[in-house]
Coordinates of N, CA, C and O in Angstrom, one line a residue:
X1 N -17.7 15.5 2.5 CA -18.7 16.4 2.0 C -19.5 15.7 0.9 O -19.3 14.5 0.7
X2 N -20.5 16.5 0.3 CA -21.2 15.7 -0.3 C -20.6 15.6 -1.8 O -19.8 16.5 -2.2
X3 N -21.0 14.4 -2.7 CA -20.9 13.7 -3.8 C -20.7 15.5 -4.8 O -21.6 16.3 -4.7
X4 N -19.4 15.9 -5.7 CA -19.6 16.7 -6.7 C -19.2 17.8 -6.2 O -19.6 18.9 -6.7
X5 N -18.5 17.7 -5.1 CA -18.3 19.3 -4.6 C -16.6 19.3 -4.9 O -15.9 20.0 -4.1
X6 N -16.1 18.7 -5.5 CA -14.4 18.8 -5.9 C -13.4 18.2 -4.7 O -12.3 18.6 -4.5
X7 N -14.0 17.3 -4.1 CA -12.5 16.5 -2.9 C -11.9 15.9 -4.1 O -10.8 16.3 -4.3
X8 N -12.2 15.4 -4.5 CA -11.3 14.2 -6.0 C -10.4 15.7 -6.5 O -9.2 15.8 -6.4
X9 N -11.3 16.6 -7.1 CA -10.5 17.3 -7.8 C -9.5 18.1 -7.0 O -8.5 18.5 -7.6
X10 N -9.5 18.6 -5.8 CA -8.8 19.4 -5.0 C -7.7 17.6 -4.2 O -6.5 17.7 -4.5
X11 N -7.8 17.0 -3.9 CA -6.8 15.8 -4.0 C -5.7 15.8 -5.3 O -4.5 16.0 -5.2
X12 N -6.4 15.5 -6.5 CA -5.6 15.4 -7.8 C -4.8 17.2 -7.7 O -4.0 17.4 -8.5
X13 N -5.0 17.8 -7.2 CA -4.1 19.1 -7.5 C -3.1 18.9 -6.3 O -1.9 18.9 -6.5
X14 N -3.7 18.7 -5.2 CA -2.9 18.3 -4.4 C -1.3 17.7 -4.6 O -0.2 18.2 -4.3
X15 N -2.1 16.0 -5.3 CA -0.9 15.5 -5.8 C 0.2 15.6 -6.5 O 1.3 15.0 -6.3
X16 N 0.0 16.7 -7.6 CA 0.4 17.3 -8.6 C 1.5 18.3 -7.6 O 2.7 18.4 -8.0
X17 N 1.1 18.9 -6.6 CA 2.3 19.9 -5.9 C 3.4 18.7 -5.0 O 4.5 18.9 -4.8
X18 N 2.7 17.6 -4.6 CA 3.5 17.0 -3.7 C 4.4 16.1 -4.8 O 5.5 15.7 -4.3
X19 N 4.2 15.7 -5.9 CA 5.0 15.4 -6.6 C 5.8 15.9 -7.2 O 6.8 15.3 -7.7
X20 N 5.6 17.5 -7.3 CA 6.6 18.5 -8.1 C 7.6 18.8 -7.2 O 8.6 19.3 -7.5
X21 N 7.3 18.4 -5.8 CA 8.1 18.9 -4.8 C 8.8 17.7 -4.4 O 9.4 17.7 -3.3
X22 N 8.8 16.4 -5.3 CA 9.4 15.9 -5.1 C 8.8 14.4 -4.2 O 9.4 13.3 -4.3
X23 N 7.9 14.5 -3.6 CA 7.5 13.7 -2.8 C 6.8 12.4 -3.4 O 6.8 12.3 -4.7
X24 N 6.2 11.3 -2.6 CA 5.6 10.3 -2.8 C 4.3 10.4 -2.9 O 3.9 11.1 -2.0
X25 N 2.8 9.9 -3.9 CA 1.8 10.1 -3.4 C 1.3 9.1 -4.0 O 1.5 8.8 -5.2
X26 N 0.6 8.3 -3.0 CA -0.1 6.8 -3.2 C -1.8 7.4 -3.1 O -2.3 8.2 -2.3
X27 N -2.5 6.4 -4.3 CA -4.0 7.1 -4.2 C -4.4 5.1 -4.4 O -3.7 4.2 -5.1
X28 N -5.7 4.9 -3.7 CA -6.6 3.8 -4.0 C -8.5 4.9 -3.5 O -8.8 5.8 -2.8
X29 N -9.1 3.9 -4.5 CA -10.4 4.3 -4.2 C -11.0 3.2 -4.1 O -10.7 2.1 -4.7
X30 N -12.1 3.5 -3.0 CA -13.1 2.2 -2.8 C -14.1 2.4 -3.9 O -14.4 3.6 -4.3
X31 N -14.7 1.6 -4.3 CA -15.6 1.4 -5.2 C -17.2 0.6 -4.5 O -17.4 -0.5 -4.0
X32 N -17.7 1.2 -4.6 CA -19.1 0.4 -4.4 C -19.2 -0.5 -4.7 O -19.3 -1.1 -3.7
X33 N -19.3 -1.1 -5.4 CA -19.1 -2.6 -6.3 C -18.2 -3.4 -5.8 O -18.1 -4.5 -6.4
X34 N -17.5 -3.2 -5.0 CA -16.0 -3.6 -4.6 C -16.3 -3.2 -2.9 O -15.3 -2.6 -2.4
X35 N -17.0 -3.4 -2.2 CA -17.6 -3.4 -1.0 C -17.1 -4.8 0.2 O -16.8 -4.9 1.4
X36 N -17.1 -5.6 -0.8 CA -17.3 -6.8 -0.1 C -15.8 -7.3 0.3 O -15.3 -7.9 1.3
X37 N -15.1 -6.8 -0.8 CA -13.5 -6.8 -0.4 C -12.8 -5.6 0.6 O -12.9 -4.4 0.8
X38 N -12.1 -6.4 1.1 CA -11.8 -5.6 2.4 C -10.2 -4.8 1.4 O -9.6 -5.3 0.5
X39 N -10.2 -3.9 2.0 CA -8.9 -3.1 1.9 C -8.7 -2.8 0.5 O -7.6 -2.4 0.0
X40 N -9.7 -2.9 0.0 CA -9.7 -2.9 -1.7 C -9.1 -1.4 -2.4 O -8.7 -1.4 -3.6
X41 N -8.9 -0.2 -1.5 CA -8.1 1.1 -1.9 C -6.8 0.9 -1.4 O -6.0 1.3 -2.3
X42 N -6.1 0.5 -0.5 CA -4.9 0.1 0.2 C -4.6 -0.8 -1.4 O -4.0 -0.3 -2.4
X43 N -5.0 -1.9 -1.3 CA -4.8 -3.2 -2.3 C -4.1 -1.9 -3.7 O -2.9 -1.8 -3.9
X44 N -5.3 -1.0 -4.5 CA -4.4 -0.4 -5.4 C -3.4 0.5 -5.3 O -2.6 0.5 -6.3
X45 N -3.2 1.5 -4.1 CA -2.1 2.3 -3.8 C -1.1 1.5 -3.8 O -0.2 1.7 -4.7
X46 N -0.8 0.0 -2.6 CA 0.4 -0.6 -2.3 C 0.8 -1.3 -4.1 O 1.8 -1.3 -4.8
X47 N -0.6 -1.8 -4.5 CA 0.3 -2.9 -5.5 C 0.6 -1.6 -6.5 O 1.6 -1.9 -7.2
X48 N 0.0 -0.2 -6.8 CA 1.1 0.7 -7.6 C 2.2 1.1 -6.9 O 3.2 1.3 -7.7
X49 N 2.5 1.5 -5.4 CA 3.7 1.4 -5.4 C 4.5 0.3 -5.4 O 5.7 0.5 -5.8
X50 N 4.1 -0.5 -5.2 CA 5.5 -2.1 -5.8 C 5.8 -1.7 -6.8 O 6.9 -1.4 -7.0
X51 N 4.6 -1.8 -8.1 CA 5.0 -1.4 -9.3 C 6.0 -0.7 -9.2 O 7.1 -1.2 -9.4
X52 N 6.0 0.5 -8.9 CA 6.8 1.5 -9.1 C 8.1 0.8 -8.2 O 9.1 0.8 -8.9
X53 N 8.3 0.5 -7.4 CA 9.7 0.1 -6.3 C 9.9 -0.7 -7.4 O 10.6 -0.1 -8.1
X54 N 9.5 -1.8 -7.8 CA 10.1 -2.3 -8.9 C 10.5 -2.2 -10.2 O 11.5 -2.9 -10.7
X55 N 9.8 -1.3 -11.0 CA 11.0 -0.9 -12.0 C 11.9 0.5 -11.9 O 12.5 1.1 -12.8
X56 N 12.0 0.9 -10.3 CA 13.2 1.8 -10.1 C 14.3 1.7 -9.9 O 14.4 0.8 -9.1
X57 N 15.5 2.2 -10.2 CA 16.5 1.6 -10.1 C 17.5 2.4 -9.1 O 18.7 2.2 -8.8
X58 N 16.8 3.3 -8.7 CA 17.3 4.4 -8.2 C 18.3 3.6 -6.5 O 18.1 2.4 -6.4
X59 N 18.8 4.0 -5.9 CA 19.0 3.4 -4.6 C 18.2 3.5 -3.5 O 18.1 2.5 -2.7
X60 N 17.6 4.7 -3.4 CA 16.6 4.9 -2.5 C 15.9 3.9 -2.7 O 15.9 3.2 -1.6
X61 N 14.9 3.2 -3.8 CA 14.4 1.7 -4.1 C 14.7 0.9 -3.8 O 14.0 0.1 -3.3
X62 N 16.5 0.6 -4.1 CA 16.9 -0.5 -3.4 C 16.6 -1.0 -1.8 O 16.4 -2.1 -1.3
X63 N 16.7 0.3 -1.1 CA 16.5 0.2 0.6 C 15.6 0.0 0.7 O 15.4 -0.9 1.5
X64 N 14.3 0.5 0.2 CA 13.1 0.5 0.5 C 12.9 -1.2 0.4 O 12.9 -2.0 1.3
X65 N 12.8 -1.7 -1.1 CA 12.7 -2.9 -1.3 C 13.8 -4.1 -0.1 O 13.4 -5.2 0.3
X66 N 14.8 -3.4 0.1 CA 15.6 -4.5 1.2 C 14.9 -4.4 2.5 O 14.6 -5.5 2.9
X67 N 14.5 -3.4 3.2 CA 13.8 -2.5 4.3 C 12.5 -3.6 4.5 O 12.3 -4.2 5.5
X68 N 11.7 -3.6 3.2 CA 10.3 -4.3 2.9 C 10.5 -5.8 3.5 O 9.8 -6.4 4.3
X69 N 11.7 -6.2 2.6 CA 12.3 -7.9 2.4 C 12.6 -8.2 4.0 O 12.0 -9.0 4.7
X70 N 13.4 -7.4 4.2 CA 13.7 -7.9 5.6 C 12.5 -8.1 7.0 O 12.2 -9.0 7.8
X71 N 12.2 -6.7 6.8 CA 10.9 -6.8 8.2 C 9.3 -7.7 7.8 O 8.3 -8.0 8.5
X72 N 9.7 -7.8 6.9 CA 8.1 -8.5 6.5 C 8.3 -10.1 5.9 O 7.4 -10.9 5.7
X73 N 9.2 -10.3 5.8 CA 9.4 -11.8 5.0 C 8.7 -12.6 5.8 O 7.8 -13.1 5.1
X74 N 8.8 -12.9 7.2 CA 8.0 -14.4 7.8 C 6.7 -13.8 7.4 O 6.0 -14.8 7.5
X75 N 5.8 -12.8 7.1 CA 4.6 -13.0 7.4 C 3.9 -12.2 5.9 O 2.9 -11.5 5.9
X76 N 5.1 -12.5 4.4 CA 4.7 -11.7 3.8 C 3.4 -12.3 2.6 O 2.6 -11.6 1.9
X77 N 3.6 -14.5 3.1 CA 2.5 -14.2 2.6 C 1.0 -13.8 2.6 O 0.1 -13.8 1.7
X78 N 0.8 -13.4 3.5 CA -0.5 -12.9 4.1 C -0.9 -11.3 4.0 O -2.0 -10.8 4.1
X79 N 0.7 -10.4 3.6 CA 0.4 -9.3 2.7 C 0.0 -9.7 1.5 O -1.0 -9.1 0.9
X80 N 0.5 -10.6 0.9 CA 0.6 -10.5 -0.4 C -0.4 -11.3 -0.8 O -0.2 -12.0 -1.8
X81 N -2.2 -11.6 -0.1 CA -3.4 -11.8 -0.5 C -3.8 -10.2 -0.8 O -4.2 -9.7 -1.9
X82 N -3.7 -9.7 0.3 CA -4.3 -8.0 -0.2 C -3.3 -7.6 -1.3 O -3.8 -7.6 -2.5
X83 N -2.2 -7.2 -1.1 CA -1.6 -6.3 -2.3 C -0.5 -7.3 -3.1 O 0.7 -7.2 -2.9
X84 N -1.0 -8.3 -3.9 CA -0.3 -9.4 -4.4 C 1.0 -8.8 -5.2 O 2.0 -9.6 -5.2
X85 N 1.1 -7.6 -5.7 CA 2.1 -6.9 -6.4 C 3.6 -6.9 -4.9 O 4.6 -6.3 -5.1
X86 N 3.4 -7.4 -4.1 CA 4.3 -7.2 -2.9 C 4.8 -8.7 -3.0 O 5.3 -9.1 -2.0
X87 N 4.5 -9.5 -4.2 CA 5.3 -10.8 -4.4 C 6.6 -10.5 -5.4 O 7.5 -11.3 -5.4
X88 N 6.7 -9.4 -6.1 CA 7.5 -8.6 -6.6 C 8.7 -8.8 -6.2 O 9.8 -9.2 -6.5
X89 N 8.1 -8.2 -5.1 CA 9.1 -7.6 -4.2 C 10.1 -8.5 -3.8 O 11.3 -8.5 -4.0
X90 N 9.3 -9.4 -3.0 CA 9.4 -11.0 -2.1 C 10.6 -11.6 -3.0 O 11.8 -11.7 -2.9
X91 N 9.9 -11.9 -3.9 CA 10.6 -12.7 -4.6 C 11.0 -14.5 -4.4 O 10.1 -15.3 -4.0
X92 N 11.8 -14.7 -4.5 CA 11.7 -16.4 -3.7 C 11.8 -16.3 -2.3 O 12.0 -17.3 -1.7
X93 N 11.6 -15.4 -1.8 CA 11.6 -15.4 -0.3 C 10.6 -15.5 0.4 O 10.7 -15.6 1.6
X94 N 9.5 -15.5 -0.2 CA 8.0 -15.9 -0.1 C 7.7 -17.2 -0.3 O 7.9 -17.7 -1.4
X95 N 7.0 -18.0 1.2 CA 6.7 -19.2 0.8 C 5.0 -19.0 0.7 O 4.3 -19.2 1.6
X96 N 4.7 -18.8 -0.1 CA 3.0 -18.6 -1.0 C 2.6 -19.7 -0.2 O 2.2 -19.2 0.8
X97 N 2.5 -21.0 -0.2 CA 2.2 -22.4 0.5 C 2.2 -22.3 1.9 O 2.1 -23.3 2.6
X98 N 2.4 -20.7 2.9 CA 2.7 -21.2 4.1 C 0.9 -21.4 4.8 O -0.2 -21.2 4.3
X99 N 1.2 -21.7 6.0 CA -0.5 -22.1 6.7 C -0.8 -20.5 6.9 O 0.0 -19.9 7.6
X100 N -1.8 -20.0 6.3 CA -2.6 -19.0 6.7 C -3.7 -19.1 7.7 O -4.5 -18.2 7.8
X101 N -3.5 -20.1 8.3 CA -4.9 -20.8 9.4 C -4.4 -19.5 10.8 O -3.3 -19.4 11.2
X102 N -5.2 -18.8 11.0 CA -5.4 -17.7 12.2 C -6.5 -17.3 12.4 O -7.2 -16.8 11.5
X103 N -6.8 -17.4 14.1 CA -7.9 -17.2 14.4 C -7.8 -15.2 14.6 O -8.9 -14.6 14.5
X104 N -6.6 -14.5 14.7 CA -6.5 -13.0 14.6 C -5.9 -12.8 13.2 O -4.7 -12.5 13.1
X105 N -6.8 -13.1 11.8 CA -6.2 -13.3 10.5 C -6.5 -11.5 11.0 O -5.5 -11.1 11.6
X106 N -7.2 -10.8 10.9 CA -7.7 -9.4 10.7 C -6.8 -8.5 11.4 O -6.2 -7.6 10.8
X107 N -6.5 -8.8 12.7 CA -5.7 -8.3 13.5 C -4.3 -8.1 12.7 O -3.9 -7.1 12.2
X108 N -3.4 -9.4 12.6 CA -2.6 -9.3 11.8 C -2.5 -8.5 10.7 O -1.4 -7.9 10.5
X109 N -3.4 -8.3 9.7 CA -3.3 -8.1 7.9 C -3.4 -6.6 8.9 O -2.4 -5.9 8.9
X110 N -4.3 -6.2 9.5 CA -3.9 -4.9 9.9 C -2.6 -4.5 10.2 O -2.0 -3.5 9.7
X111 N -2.1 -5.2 11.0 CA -0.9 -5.0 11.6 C 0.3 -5.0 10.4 O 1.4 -4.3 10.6
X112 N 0.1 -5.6 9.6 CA 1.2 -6.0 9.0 C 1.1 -5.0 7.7 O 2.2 -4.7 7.1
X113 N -0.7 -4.2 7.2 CA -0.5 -2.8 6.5 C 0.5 -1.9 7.0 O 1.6 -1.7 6.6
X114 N -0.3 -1.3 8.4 CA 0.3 -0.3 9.1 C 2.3 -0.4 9.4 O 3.1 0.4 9.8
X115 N 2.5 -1.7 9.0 CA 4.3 -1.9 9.2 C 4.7 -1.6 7.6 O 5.9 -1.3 7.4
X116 N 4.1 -1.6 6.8 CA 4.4 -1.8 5.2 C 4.3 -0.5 5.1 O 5.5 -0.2 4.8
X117 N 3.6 0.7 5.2 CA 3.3 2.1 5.7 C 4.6 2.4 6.6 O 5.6 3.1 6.1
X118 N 4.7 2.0 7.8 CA 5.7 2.5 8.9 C 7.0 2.6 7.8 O 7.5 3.7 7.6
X119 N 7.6 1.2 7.0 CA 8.5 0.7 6.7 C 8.8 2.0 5.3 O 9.9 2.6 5.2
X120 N 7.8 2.1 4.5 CA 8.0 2.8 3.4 C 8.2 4.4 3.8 O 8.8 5.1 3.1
X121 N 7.5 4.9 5.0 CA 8.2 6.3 5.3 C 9.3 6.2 6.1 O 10.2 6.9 5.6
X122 N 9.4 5.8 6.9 CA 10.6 5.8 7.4 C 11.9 5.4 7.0 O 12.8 5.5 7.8
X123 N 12.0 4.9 5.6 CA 12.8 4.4 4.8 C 13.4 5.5 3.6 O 14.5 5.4 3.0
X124 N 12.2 6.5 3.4 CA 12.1 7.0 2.1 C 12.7 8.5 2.5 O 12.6 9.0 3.6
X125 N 13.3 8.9 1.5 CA 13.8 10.7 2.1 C 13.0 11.3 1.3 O 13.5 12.4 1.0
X126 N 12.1 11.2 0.9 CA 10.9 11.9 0.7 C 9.6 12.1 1.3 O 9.3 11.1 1.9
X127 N 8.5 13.0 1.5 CA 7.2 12.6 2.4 C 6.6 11.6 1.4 O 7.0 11.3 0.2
X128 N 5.9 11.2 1.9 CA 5.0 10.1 1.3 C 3.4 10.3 2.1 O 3.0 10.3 3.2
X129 N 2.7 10.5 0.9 CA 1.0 10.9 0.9 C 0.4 9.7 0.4 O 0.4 9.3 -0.8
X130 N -0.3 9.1 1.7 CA -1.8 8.4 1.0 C -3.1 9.0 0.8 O -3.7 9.3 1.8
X131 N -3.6 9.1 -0.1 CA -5.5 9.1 -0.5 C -5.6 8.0 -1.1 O -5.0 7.3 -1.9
X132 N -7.3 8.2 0.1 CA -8.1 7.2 0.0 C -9.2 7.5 -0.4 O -9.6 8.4 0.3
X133 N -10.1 7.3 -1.3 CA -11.4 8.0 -2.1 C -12.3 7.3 -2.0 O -12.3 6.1 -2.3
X134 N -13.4 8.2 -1.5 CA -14.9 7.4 -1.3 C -14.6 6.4 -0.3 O -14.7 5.2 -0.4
X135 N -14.4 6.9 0.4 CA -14.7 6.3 2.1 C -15.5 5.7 2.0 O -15.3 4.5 2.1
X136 N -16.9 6.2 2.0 CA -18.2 5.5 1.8 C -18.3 4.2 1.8 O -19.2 3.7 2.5
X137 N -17.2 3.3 0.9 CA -18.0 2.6 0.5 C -16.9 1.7 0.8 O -16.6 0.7 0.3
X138 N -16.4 2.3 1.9 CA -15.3 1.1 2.7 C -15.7 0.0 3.4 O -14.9 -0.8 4.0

């Protein structure tokens, strides 16, 4: 809809119920200014949830974070250009130095959001909500 008619603010209330209820809710916004970078709302959702998987201590975090470690390690440094806060995670199990040379670099980074996503719901006993704001300017 158009610019000022309340999606931001009908989202933020949103979130406020799925959190009281317990659940997960990841928010990134594209920015105009921030056009040229690709995945630039993914980039702040994932690197605040690492944040958060990392100073939780809960067990549910622990799985999640082992869940993460395990299915993504051969290819995590090539997540961790978009959402660098997913070196956190990694930890020395990340070789930062490996050859990123690929002619399907795009195909992959897709591929390997949508498993980072697969991995975190299917892992979590809670729902888990992404928003994405200002589409537009994806």
């Amino acid at each position: 809809g158009p610019s000022g008619t309340g999606k931001t603010t009908l989202a933020n209330r949103f979130a406020e119920l799925v959190l009281a209820e317990g659940g997960l809710f990841l928010s990134g916004k594209f920015d105009q200014l921030q056009q040229a970078t690709p995945f630039s709302a993914l980039s702040l959702a994932f690197n605040e949830y690492c944040n958060m998987l990392i100073s939780s201590v809960d067990s549910q975090s622990v799985i999640i974070a082992s869940a993460l470690r395990e299915a993504l390690a051969q290819d995590a440094v090539h997540l961790i250009k978009v959402v660098p806060n997913f070196s956190l995670i990694m930890g020395d199990l990340c070789n930062i130095d490996a050859d990123s040379g690929c002619v399907d670099a795009q195909k992959r980074l897709q591929y390997l959001l949508c498993r980072f996503v697969e991995i975190i719901s299917d892992s979590s006993s809670r729902p888990v909500v992404l928003f994405l704001d200002d589409l537009q300017w994806a």
